[in-house]
Short mmCIF file of N, CA and C in Angstrom, two decimals:
data_model
loop_
_atom_site.label_atom_id
_atom_site.label_comp_id
_atom_site.label_asym_id
_atom_site.label_seq_id
_atom_site.Cartn_x
_atom_site.Cartn_y
_atom_site.Cartn_z
N UNK A 1 131.46 49.05 74.96
CA UNK A 1 132.05 47.74 74.87
C UNK A 1 132.56 47.26 76.22
N UNK A 2 132.96 46.02 76.26
CA UNK A 2 133.44 45.41 77.50
C UNK A 2 134.88 45.78 77.80
N UNK A 3 135.61 46.27 76.81
CA UNK A 3 137.03 46.51 76.99
C UNK A 3 137.85 45.26 76.72
N UNK A 4 137.19 44.16 76.41
CA UNK A 4 137.86 42.90 76.14
C UNK A 4 137.89 42.64 74.64
N UNK A 5 139.01 42.16 74.16
CA UNK A 5 139.12 41.80 72.75
C UNK A 5 138.16 40.68 72.39
N UNK A 6 137.77 39.88 73.39
CA UNK A 6 136.94 38.71 73.14
C UNK A 6 135.50 38.90 73.56
N UNK A 7 135.13 40.11 74.08
CA UNK A 7 133.74 40.42 74.39
C UNK A 7 133.24 39.92 75.72
N UNK A 8 134.06 39.29 76.52
CA UNK A 8 133.62 38.81 77.82
C UNK A 8 133.08 37.39 77.77
N UNK A 9 132.48 36.97 78.88
CA UNK A 9 131.93 35.63 79.04
C UNK A 9 130.43 35.76 79.23
N UNK A 10 129.66 34.89 78.61
CA UNK A 10 128.21 34.95 78.72
C UNK A 10 127.73 34.07 79.86
N UNK A 11 126.98 34.67 80.78
CA UNK A 11 126.34 33.95 81.88
C UNK A 11 124.93 33.63 81.41
N UNK A 12 124.71 32.38 80.98
CA UNK A 12 123.43 32.01 80.38
C UNK A 12 122.30 31.90 81.40
N UNK A 13 122.60 31.76 82.68
CA UNK A 13 121.55 31.69 83.70
C UNK A 13 120.94 33.08 83.93
N UNK A 14 121.80 34.09 84.10
CA UNK A 14 121.33 35.45 84.38
C UNK A 14 121.21 36.31 83.12
N UNK A 15 121.66 35.78 82.00
CA UNK A 15 121.69 36.51 80.73
C UNK A 15 122.51 37.80 80.86
N UNK A 16 123.74 37.61 81.37
CA UNK A 16 124.67 38.71 81.54
C UNK A 16 125.94 38.43 80.73
N UNK A 17 126.57 39.49 80.28
CA UNK A 17 127.94 39.40 79.78
C UNK A 17 128.82 39.88 80.92
N UNK A 18 129.86 39.10 81.22
CA UNK A 18 130.74 39.40 82.35
C UNK A 18 132.15 39.57 81.82
N UNK A 19 132.83 40.62 82.29
CA UNK A 19 134.22 40.86 81.92
C UNK A 19 134.94 41.39 83.15
N UNK A 20 136.26 41.29 83.15
CA UNK A 20 137.05 41.63 84.32
C UNK A 20 137.99 42.78 83.99
N UNK A 21 137.96 43.81 84.85
CA UNK A 21 138.79 44.98 84.63
C UNK A 21 140.00 44.97 85.53
N UNK A 22 141.15 45.30 84.96
CA UNK A 22 142.37 45.39 85.76
C UNK A 22 142.99 46.77 85.61
N UNK A 23 143.70 47.18 86.64
CA UNK A 23 144.44 48.44 86.61
C UNK A 23 145.35 48.45 87.82
N UNK A 24 146.20 49.47 87.92
CA UNK A 24 147.07 49.58 89.08
C UNK A 24 146.30 50.04 90.30
N UNK A 25 145.10 50.61 90.10
CA UNK A 25 144.33 51.14 91.24
C UNK A 25 143.31 50.16 91.80
N UNK A 26 142.85 49.19 91.01
CA UNK A 26 141.86 48.26 91.54
C UNK A 26 141.31 47.35 90.46
N UNK A 27 140.47 46.41 90.89
CA UNK A 27 139.91 45.42 89.99
C UNK A 27 138.41 45.38 90.16
N UNK A 28 137.71 45.07 89.09
CA UNK A 28 136.26 44.98 89.17
C UNK A 28 135.74 44.04 88.09
N UNK A 29 134.64 43.37 88.43
CA UNK A 29 133.91 42.59 87.46
C UNK A 29 132.89 43.52 86.84
N UNK A 30 132.93 43.64 85.52
CA UNK A 30 131.98 44.48 84.80
C UNK A 30 130.89 43.56 84.26
N UNK A 31 129.62 44.04 84.31
CA UNK A 31 128.51 43.19 83.88
C UNK A 31 127.52 43.99 83.04
N UNK A 32 126.94 43.30 82.07
CA UNK A 32 125.90 43.87 81.23
C UNK A 32 124.73 42.91 81.20
N UNK A 33 123.53 43.43 81.42
CA UNK A 33 122.30 42.65 81.36
C UNK A 33 121.85 42.64 79.90
N UNK A 34 121.96 41.50 79.24
CA UNK A 34 121.65 41.39 77.81
C UNK A 34 120.14 41.48 77.58
N UNK A 35 119.36 40.89 78.47
CA UNK A 35 117.91 40.88 78.32
C UNK A 35 117.32 42.29 78.37
N UNK A 36 117.81 43.11 79.32
CA UNK A 36 117.28 44.47 79.49
C UNK A 36 118.15 45.54 78.87
N UNK A 37 119.27 45.12 78.26
CA UNK A 37 120.19 46.04 77.58
C UNK A 37 120.66 47.18 78.48
N UNK A 38 121.14 46.82 79.70
CA UNK A 38 121.66 47.84 80.60
C UNK A 38 122.97 47.36 81.20
N UNK A 39 123.81 48.33 81.52
CA UNK A 39 125.07 48.04 82.22
C UNK A 39 124.77 47.97 83.70
N UNK A 40 125.21 46.91 84.35
CA UNK A 40 125.00 46.72 85.78
C UNK A 40 126.18 47.30 86.56
N UNK A 41 125.99 47.56 87.86
CA UNK A 41 127.11 48.09 88.66
C UNK A 41 128.28 47.11 88.68
N UNK A 42 129.50 47.66 88.69
CA UNK A 42 130.71 46.84 88.80
C UNK A 42 130.76 46.20 90.18
N UNK A 43 131.40 45.04 90.25
CA UNK A 43 131.62 44.35 91.53
C UNK A 43 133.13 44.34 91.78
N UNK A 44 133.60 45.10 92.77
CA UNK A 44 135.04 45.12 93.04
C UNK A 44 135.52 43.78 93.62
N UNK A 45 136.76 43.45 93.34
CA UNK A 45 137.40 42.28 93.94
C UNK A 45 138.87 42.60 94.13
N UNK A 46 139.56 41.78 94.89
CA UNK A 46 140.98 42.04 95.13
C UNK A 46 141.82 40.87 94.64
N UNK A 47 143.07 41.18 94.34
CA UNK A 47 144.08 40.20 93.93
C UNK A 47 145.31 40.50 94.76
N UNK A 48 145.89 39.46 95.35
CA UNK A 48 147.09 39.65 96.15
C UNK A 48 148.23 40.14 95.25
N UNK A 49 148.89 41.20 95.68
CA UNK A 49 150.04 41.70 94.92
C UNK A 49 150.97 42.47 95.84
N UNK A 50 152.28 42.30 95.65
CA UNK A 50 153.23 43.05 96.46
C UNK A 50 153.11 44.54 96.19
N UNK A 51 153.59 45.34 97.12
CA UNK A 51 153.57 46.79 96.95
C UNK A 51 154.32 47.17 95.67
N UNK A 52 153.73 48.05 94.90
CA UNK A 52 154.36 48.49 93.65
C UNK A 52 154.07 47.60 92.46
N UNK A 53 153.28 46.56 92.67
CA UNK A 53 152.94 45.63 91.60
C UNK A 53 151.51 45.85 91.13
N UNK A 54 151.27 45.53 89.88
CA UNK A 54 149.92 45.53 89.31
C UNK A 54 149.66 44.13 88.78
N UNK A 55 148.41 43.85 88.49
CA UNK A 55 148.06 42.56 87.89
C UNK A 55 147.28 42.84 86.62
N UNK A 56 147.57 42.08 85.55
CA UNK A 56 146.93 42.29 84.26
C UNK A 56 146.35 41.00 83.73
N UNK A 57 145.10 41.08 83.27
CA UNK A 57 144.43 39.91 82.71
C UNK A 57 143.29 40.29 81.78
N UNK A 58 143.10 41.56 81.50
CA UNK A 58 141.96 42.01 80.70
C UNK A 58 142.01 41.52 79.26
N UNK A 59 143.19 41.50 78.64
CA UNK A 59 143.26 41.21 77.21
C UNK A 59 143.36 39.73 76.88
N UNK A 60 143.37 38.87 77.89
CA UNK A 60 143.44 37.43 77.66
C UNK A 60 142.04 36.88 77.40
N UNK A 61 141.99 35.68 76.81
CA UNK A 61 140.70 35.01 76.57
C UNK A 61 140.41 34.09 77.76
N UNK A 62 139.28 34.33 78.44
CA UNK A 62 138.88 33.55 79.60
C UNK A 62 138.00 32.38 79.16
N UNK A 63 137.81 31.41 80.06
CA UNK A 63 136.92 30.30 79.77
C UNK A 63 135.96 30.07 80.93
N UNK A 64 134.83 29.45 80.60
CA UNK A 64 133.82 29.14 81.60
C UNK A 64 133.64 27.63 81.65
N UNK A 65 133.68 27.10 82.88
CA UNK A 65 133.38 25.69 83.11
C UNK A 65 132.30 25.68 84.19
N UNK A 66 131.13 25.20 83.81
CA UNK A 66 130.01 25.24 84.75
C UNK A 66 129.67 26.69 85.08
N UNK A 67 129.69 27.03 86.36
CA UNK A 67 129.37 28.39 86.81
C UNK A 67 130.62 29.17 87.20
N UNK A 68 131.80 28.67 86.81
CA UNK A 68 133.07 29.34 87.12
C UNK A 68 133.74 29.84 85.85
N UNK A 69 134.34 31.03 85.97
CA UNK A 69 135.11 31.61 84.88
C UNK A 69 136.58 31.58 85.31
N UNK A 70 137.44 31.06 84.44
CA UNK A 70 138.87 30.95 84.72
C UNK A 70 139.62 32.01 83.93
N UNK A 71 140.55 32.68 84.62
CA UNK A 71 141.25 33.84 84.07
C UNK A 71 142.75 33.66 84.32
N UNK A 72 143.57 33.81 83.29
CA UNK A 72 145.02 33.78 83.46
C UNK A 72 145.56 35.17 83.18
N UNK A 73 146.48 35.59 84.00
CA UNK A 73 147.15 36.87 83.81
C UNK A 73 148.50 36.82 84.50
N UNK A 74 149.00 37.99 84.88
CA UNK A 74 150.27 38.04 85.59
C UNK A 74 150.37 39.28 86.46
N UNK A 75 151.23 39.17 87.47
CA UNK A 75 151.58 40.31 88.31
C UNK A 75 152.91 40.85 87.80
N UNK A 76 153.11 42.16 87.93
CA UNK A 76 154.37 42.76 87.49
C UNK A 76 154.59 44.10 88.16
N UNK A 77 155.85 44.48 88.30
CA UNK A 77 156.16 45.83 88.77
C UNK A 77 156.48 46.74 87.58
N UNK A 78 156.19 46.27 86.39
CA UNK A 78 156.43 47.05 85.18
C UNK A 78 157.58 46.52 84.34
N UNK A 79 158.34 45.58 84.89
CA UNK A 79 159.43 45.00 84.13
C UNK A 79 159.07 43.57 83.74
N UNK A 80 159.55 43.16 82.58
CA UNK A 80 159.28 41.79 82.12
C UNK A 80 159.86 40.78 83.11
N UNK A 81 161.02 41.08 83.67
CA UNK A 81 161.68 40.16 84.60
C UNK A 81 160.84 39.89 85.85
N UNK A 82 159.93 40.81 86.20
CA UNK A 82 159.13 40.64 87.42
C UNK A 82 157.80 39.93 87.17
N UNK A 83 157.46 39.62 85.94
CA UNK A 83 156.16 39.02 85.63
C UNK A 83 156.03 37.63 86.25
N UNK A 84 154.99 37.46 87.06
CA UNK A 84 154.71 36.15 87.66
C UNK A 84 153.28 35.75 87.28
N UNK A 85 153.08 34.52 86.83
CA UNK A 85 151.76 34.07 86.37
C UNK A 85 150.72 34.08 87.49
N UNK A 86 149.47 34.13 87.07
CA UNK A 86 148.34 34.25 87.99
C UNK A 86 147.14 33.51 87.39
N UNK A 87 146.48 32.70 88.20
CA UNK A 87 145.24 32.05 87.79
C UNK A 87 144.15 32.43 88.77
N UNK A 88 143.02 32.91 88.23
CA UNK A 88 141.88 33.34 89.05
C UNK A 88 140.64 32.57 88.63
N UNK A 89 139.69 32.46 89.59
CA UNK A 89 138.40 31.86 89.29
C UNK A 89 137.30 32.77 89.85
N UNK A 90 136.37 33.16 88.97
CA UNK A 90 135.22 33.96 89.36
C UNK A 90 133.99 33.06 89.32
N UNK A 91 133.27 32.99 90.45
CA UNK A 91 132.05 32.20 90.48
C UNK A 91 130.88 33.11 90.12
N UNK A 92 130.12 32.73 89.12
CA UNK A 92 129.01 33.55 88.63
C UNK A 92 127.85 33.63 89.62
N UNK A 93 127.72 32.67 90.53
CA UNK A 93 126.63 32.68 91.50
C UNK A 93 127.00 33.47 92.77
N UNK A 94 128.17 33.16 93.34
CA UNK A 94 128.57 33.84 94.57
C UNK A 94 129.19 35.21 94.30
N UNK A 95 129.61 35.42 93.06
CA UNK A 95 130.27 36.66 92.63
C UNK A 95 131.52 36.95 93.47
N UNK A 96 132.30 35.88 93.67
CA UNK A 96 133.55 35.97 94.44
C UNK A 96 134.71 35.53 93.56
N UNK A 97 135.85 36.22 93.72
CA UNK A 97 137.08 35.89 93.00
C UNK A 97 137.98 35.08 93.93
N UNK A 98 138.63 34.07 93.37
CA UNK A 98 139.54 33.23 94.13
C UNK A 98 140.83 33.05 93.35
N UNK A 99 141.97 33.17 94.05
CA UNK A 99 143.25 32.87 93.43
C UNK A 99 143.51 31.38 93.55
N UNK A 100 144.02 30.79 92.46
CA UNK A 100 144.24 29.34 92.41
C UNK A 100 145.72 29.04 92.23
N UNK A 101 146.03 27.78 91.97
CA UNK A 101 147.42 27.35 91.79
C UNK A 101 148.10 28.19 90.72
N UNK A 102 149.31 28.60 91.00
CA UNK A 102 150.07 29.45 90.08
C UNK A 102 150.44 28.63 88.84
N UNK A 103 150.14 29.15 87.64
CA UNK A 103 150.54 28.42 86.42
C UNK A 103 152.05 28.23 86.37
N UNK A 104 152.52 27.01 86.05
CA UNK A 104 153.96 26.72 86.06
C UNK A 104 154.66 27.11 84.77
N UNK A 105 154.49 28.36 84.36
CA UNK A 105 155.13 28.83 83.13
C UNK A 105 156.14 29.92 83.47
N UNK A 106 157.03 30.18 82.55
CA UNK A 106 158.01 31.25 82.71
C UNK A 106 157.29 32.58 82.49
N UNK A 107 157.09 33.33 83.55
CA UNK A 107 156.36 34.59 83.49
C UNK A 107 156.96 35.60 82.53
N UNK A 108 158.27 35.53 82.33
CA UNK A 108 158.92 36.49 81.42
C UNK A 108 158.54 36.24 79.97
N UNK A 109 157.98 35.05 79.69
CA UNK A 109 157.56 34.70 78.33
C UNK A 109 156.09 35.04 78.06
N UNK A 110 155.39 35.51 79.10
CA UNK A 110 153.95 35.76 78.96
C UNK A 110 153.67 37.08 78.26
N UNK A 111 152.71 37.03 77.35
CA UNK A 111 152.19 38.22 76.67
C UNK A 111 150.67 38.11 76.78
N UNK A 112 150.03 39.10 77.40
CA UNK A 112 148.60 38.95 77.69
C UNK A 112 147.74 38.80 76.44
N UNK A 113 148.15 39.35 75.32
CA UNK A 113 147.37 39.20 74.10
C UNK A 113 147.42 37.78 73.54
N UNK A 114 148.41 37.00 73.99
CA UNK A 114 148.59 35.66 73.46
C UNK A 114 148.02 34.58 74.37
N UNK A 115 147.31 34.98 75.45
CA UNK A 115 146.73 34.00 76.36
C UNK A 115 145.34 33.65 75.86
N UNK A 116 145.20 32.43 75.36
CA UNK A 116 143.93 31.95 74.82
C UNK A 116 143.58 30.64 75.50
N UNK A 117 142.75 30.70 76.51
CA UNK A 117 142.37 29.49 77.22
C UNK A 117 141.26 28.76 76.47
N UNK A 118 141.17 27.46 76.72
CA UNK A 118 140.11 26.63 76.15
C UNK A 118 139.70 25.63 77.24
N UNK A 119 138.67 24.85 76.96
CA UNK A 119 138.26 23.81 77.90
C UNK A 119 138.24 22.46 77.20
N UNK A 120 138.48 21.42 77.98
CA UNK A 120 138.37 20.06 77.48
C UNK A 120 138.07 19.14 78.65
N UNK A 121 136.92 18.47 78.60
CA UNK A 121 136.54 17.51 79.62
C UNK A 121 136.59 18.09 81.03
N UNK A 122 136.09 19.32 81.18
CA UNK A 122 136.03 19.95 82.50
C UNK A 122 137.34 20.50 83.01
N UNK A 123 138.33 20.61 82.13
CA UNK A 123 139.64 21.15 82.53
C UNK A 123 139.95 22.38 81.69
N UNK A 124 140.81 23.24 82.23
CA UNK A 124 141.27 24.44 81.52
C UNK A 124 142.51 24.05 80.72
N UNK A 125 142.51 24.37 79.45
CA UNK A 125 143.65 24.05 78.57
C UNK A 125 144.27 25.35 78.12
N UNK A 126 145.58 25.47 78.30
CA UNK A 126 146.30 26.68 77.91
C UNK A 126 147.44 26.30 76.97
N UNK A 127 147.22 26.47 75.65
CA UNK A 127 148.35 26.30 74.73
C UNK A 127 149.23 27.53 74.88
N UNK A 128 150.35 27.37 75.57
CA UNK A 128 151.24 28.49 75.91
C UNK A 128 152.03 28.90 74.68
N UNK A 129 151.59 30.01 74.08
CA UNK A 129 152.19 30.51 72.84
C UNK A 129 153.09 31.69 73.15
N UNK A 130 154.06 31.92 72.28
CA UNK A 130 154.94 33.06 72.43
C UNK A 130 155.33 33.55 71.06
N UNK A 131 155.23 34.85 70.87
CA UNK A 131 155.71 35.47 69.65
C UNK A 131 154.67 35.53 68.55
N UNK A 132 154.90 36.42 67.59
CA UNK A 132 153.94 36.61 66.51
C UNK A 132 153.81 35.39 65.59
N UNK A 133 154.81 34.52 65.58
CA UNK A 133 154.73 33.31 64.76
C UNK A 133 153.94 32.22 65.45
N UNK A 134 153.58 32.43 66.72
CA UNK A 134 152.81 31.44 67.45
C UNK A 134 153.63 30.24 67.88
N UNK A 135 154.83 30.48 68.38
CA UNK A 135 155.66 29.38 68.86
C UNK A 135 154.98 28.71 70.04
N UNK A 136 154.71 27.42 69.93
CA UNK A 136 154.07 26.68 71.01
C UNK A 136 155.14 26.27 72.02
N UNK A 137 155.03 26.84 73.23
CA UNK A 137 156.01 26.58 74.28
C UNK A 137 155.60 25.38 75.15
N UNK A 138 154.34 24.98 75.06
CA UNK A 138 153.83 23.86 75.84
C UNK A 138 152.32 23.94 75.93
N UNK A 139 151.70 22.84 76.29
CA UNK A 139 150.26 22.83 76.51
C UNK A 139 150.06 22.50 77.98
N UNK A 140 149.52 23.46 78.72
CA UNK A 140 149.31 23.31 80.15
C UNK A 140 147.84 23.02 80.41
N UNK A 141 147.58 22.10 81.32
CA UNK A 141 146.21 21.70 81.65
C UNK A 141 146.01 21.87 83.15
N UNK A 142 144.94 22.62 83.49
CA UNK A 142 144.60 22.85 84.89
C UNK A 142 143.35 22.04 85.23
N UNK A 143 143.43 21.28 86.32
CA UNK A 143 142.30 20.47 86.77
C UNK A 143 141.65 21.16 87.96
N UNK A 144 140.45 21.74 87.79
CA UNK A 144 139.78 22.43 88.89
C UNK A 144 139.49 21.52 90.09
N UNK A 145 139.31 20.23 89.86
CA UNK A 145 139.00 19.30 90.96
C UNK A 145 140.17 19.13 91.92
N UNK A 146 141.39 19.25 91.40
CA UNK A 146 142.58 19.04 92.24
C UNK A 146 143.40 20.31 92.44
N UNK A 147 143.06 21.39 91.73
CA UNK A 147 143.82 22.65 91.80
C UNK A 147 145.29 22.41 91.43
N UNK A 148 145.50 21.60 90.38
CA UNK A 148 146.86 21.24 89.95
C UNK A 148 147.00 21.47 88.44
N UNK A 149 148.16 22.01 88.06
CA UNK A 149 148.53 22.16 86.66
C UNK A 149 149.40 20.97 86.25
N UNK A 150 149.30 20.57 84.98
CA UNK A 150 150.23 19.58 84.44
C UNK A 150 150.52 19.95 83.00
N UNK A 151 151.66 19.49 82.51
CA UNK A 151 152.01 19.73 81.12
C UNK A 151 151.56 18.53 80.31
N UNK A 152 150.99 18.80 79.14
CA UNK A 152 150.60 17.72 78.23
C UNK A 152 151.86 17.22 77.55
N UNK A 153 152.20 15.98 77.78
CA UNK A 153 153.45 15.40 77.28
C UNK A 153 153.29 14.72 75.92
N UNK A 154 152.06 14.59 75.43
CA UNK A 154 151.83 13.84 74.20
C UNK A 154 152.69 14.36 73.05
N UNK A 155 152.76 15.67 72.88
CA UNK A 155 153.54 16.22 71.77
C UNK A 155 155.02 15.84 71.89
N UNK A 156 155.49 15.74 73.14
CA UNK A 156 156.89 15.38 73.33
C UNK A 156 157.11 13.89 73.12
N UNK A 157 156.07 13.09 73.35
CA UNK A 157 156.20 11.64 73.27
C UNK A 157 156.01 11.09 71.86
N UNK A 158 155.41 11.86 70.98
CA UNK A 158 155.21 11.40 69.60
C UNK A 158 156.58 11.30 68.92
N UNK A 159 156.84 10.17 68.27
CA UNK A 159 158.13 10.06 67.58
C UNK A 159 158.27 11.14 66.49
N UNK A 160 159.41 11.78 66.47
CA UNK A 160 159.68 12.81 65.46
C UNK A 160 160.76 12.30 64.52
N UNK A 161 160.57 12.60 63.25
CA UNK A 161 161.56 12.23 62.24
C UNK A 161 161.98 13.49 61.49
N UNK A 162 163.22 13.58 61.10
CA UNK A 162 163.62 14.74 60.30
C UNK A 162 162.92 14.72 58.93
N UNK A 163 162.64 15.90 58.42
CA UNK A 163 162.06 16.01 57.09
C UNK A 163 163.19 15.79 56.09
N UNK A 164 162.99 14.82 55.20
CA UNK A 164 164.05 14.51 54.24
C UNK A 164 163.87 15.36 52.99
N UNK A 165 164.92 16.04 52.62
CA UNK A 165 164.92 16.86 51.42
C UNK A 165 166.35 17.02 50.94
N UNK A 166 166.49 17.32 49.69
CA UNK A 166 167.84 17.50 49.15
C UNK A 166 168.30 18.93 49.40
N UNK A 167 169.61 19.15 49.47
CA UNK A 167 170.12 20.52 49.64
C UNK A 167 169.69 21.42 48.47
N UNK A 168 169.59 20.87 47.27
CA UNK A 168 169.17 21.66 46.11
C UNK A 168 167.73 22.13 46.27
N UNK A 169 166.84 21.25 46.69
CA UNK A 169 165.44 21.64 46.89
C UNK A 169 165.33 22.71 47.97
N UNK A 170 166.10 22.57 49.03
CA UNK A 170 166.10 23.56 50.11
C UNK A 170 166.57 24.92 49.59
N UNK A 171 167.61 24.95 48.74
CA UNK A 171 168.09 26.22 48.15
C UNK A 171 167.00 26.86 47.29
N UNK A 172 166.31 26.03 46.48
CA UNK A 172 165.22 26.56 45.64
C UNK A 172 164.10 27.16 46.49
N UNK A 173 163.71 26.47 47.55
CA UNK A 173 162.64 26.97 48.42
C UNK A 173 163.04 28.27 49.11
N UNK A 174 164.28 28.34 49.59
CA UNK A 174 164.75 29.57 50.23
C UNK A 174 164.77 30.73 49.24
N UNK A 175 165.21 30.45 48.01
CA UNK A 175 165.26 31.49 46.98
C UNK A 175 163.86 32.01 46.67
N UNK A 176 162.88 31.09 46.55
CA UNK A 176 161.48 31.49 46.33
C UNK A 176 160.94 32.32 47.49
N UNK A 177 161.30 31.93 48.71
CA UNK A 177 160.83 32.63 49.89
C UNK A 177 161.40 34.05 49.95
N UNK A 178 162.68 34.19 49.69
CA UNK A 178 163.32 35.52 49.69
C UNK A 178 162.70 36.39 48.60
N UNK A 179 162.46 35.83 47.42
CA UNK A 179 161.83 36.59 46.34
C UNK A 179 160.43 37.05 46.76
N UNK A 180 159.69 36.19 47.42
CA UNK A 180 158.36 36.54 47.90
C UNK A 180 158.44 37.70 48.89
N UNK A 181 159.34 37.59 49.87
CA UNK A 181 159.48 38.66 50.87
C UNK A 181 159.82 39.99 50.21
N UNK A 182 160.73 39.96 49.24
CA UNK A 182 161.12 41.19 48.55
C UNK A 182 159.97 41.79 47.77
N UNK A 183 159.17 40.97 47.13
CA UNK A 183 158.05 41.48 46.33
C UNK A 183 156.85 41.92 47.17
N UNK A 184 156.82 41.51 48.45
CA UNK A 184 155.70 41.86 49.35
C UNK A 184 156.18 42.72 50.53
N UNK A 185 157.23 43.47 50.34
CA UNK A 185 157.77 44.41 51.34
C UNK A 185 158.01 43.75 52.70
N UNK A 186 158.51 42.53 52.70
CA UNK A 186 158.87 41.84 53.93
C UNK A 186 157.72 41.20 54.67
N UNK A 187 156.49 41.32 54.15
CA UNK A 187 155.33 40.71 54.82
C UNK A 187 155.32 39.21 54.56
N UNK A 188 155.05 38.45 55.58
CA UNK A 188 154.98 36.99 55.44
C UNK A 188 153.62 36.55 55.00
#
């Protein structure tokens, strides 16, 4: 396997599956030739990191725009407080890695399993989630043409109204919810 939860990125020109390996000792692009069913040699690359720091991005979901693959991860010395966001771009033709504008998110809130990038109109979209409930902390959009991140403000600009309900209905719903949790051993 690729070592990626998402199976890597497909390079439709070369018919390769491409994935990125991280560790404290080094980084490499791993490749598989789908047409000939063989594993190709790894291509090493470097990521800037202070002494004693590692960078992690293997378990996140990457995206491809044109011939570039965008990867979000973080640098850390092993403590959550030291986590700093990282954005990388791998070009499938030149086979070179480039560090890009630092994502403007709180690195201490990052969990690599929760990084799920998407694309929209040639831009990288990152719904910044946190926690098992999927708390949406913001929607960040990266524009490759300008190397700039911005926050999508639409969700904040939509008028919000409180949900109207009676205190009695709320008590009934809470009682049903607690009964459900008790009958299902706390599983939601």
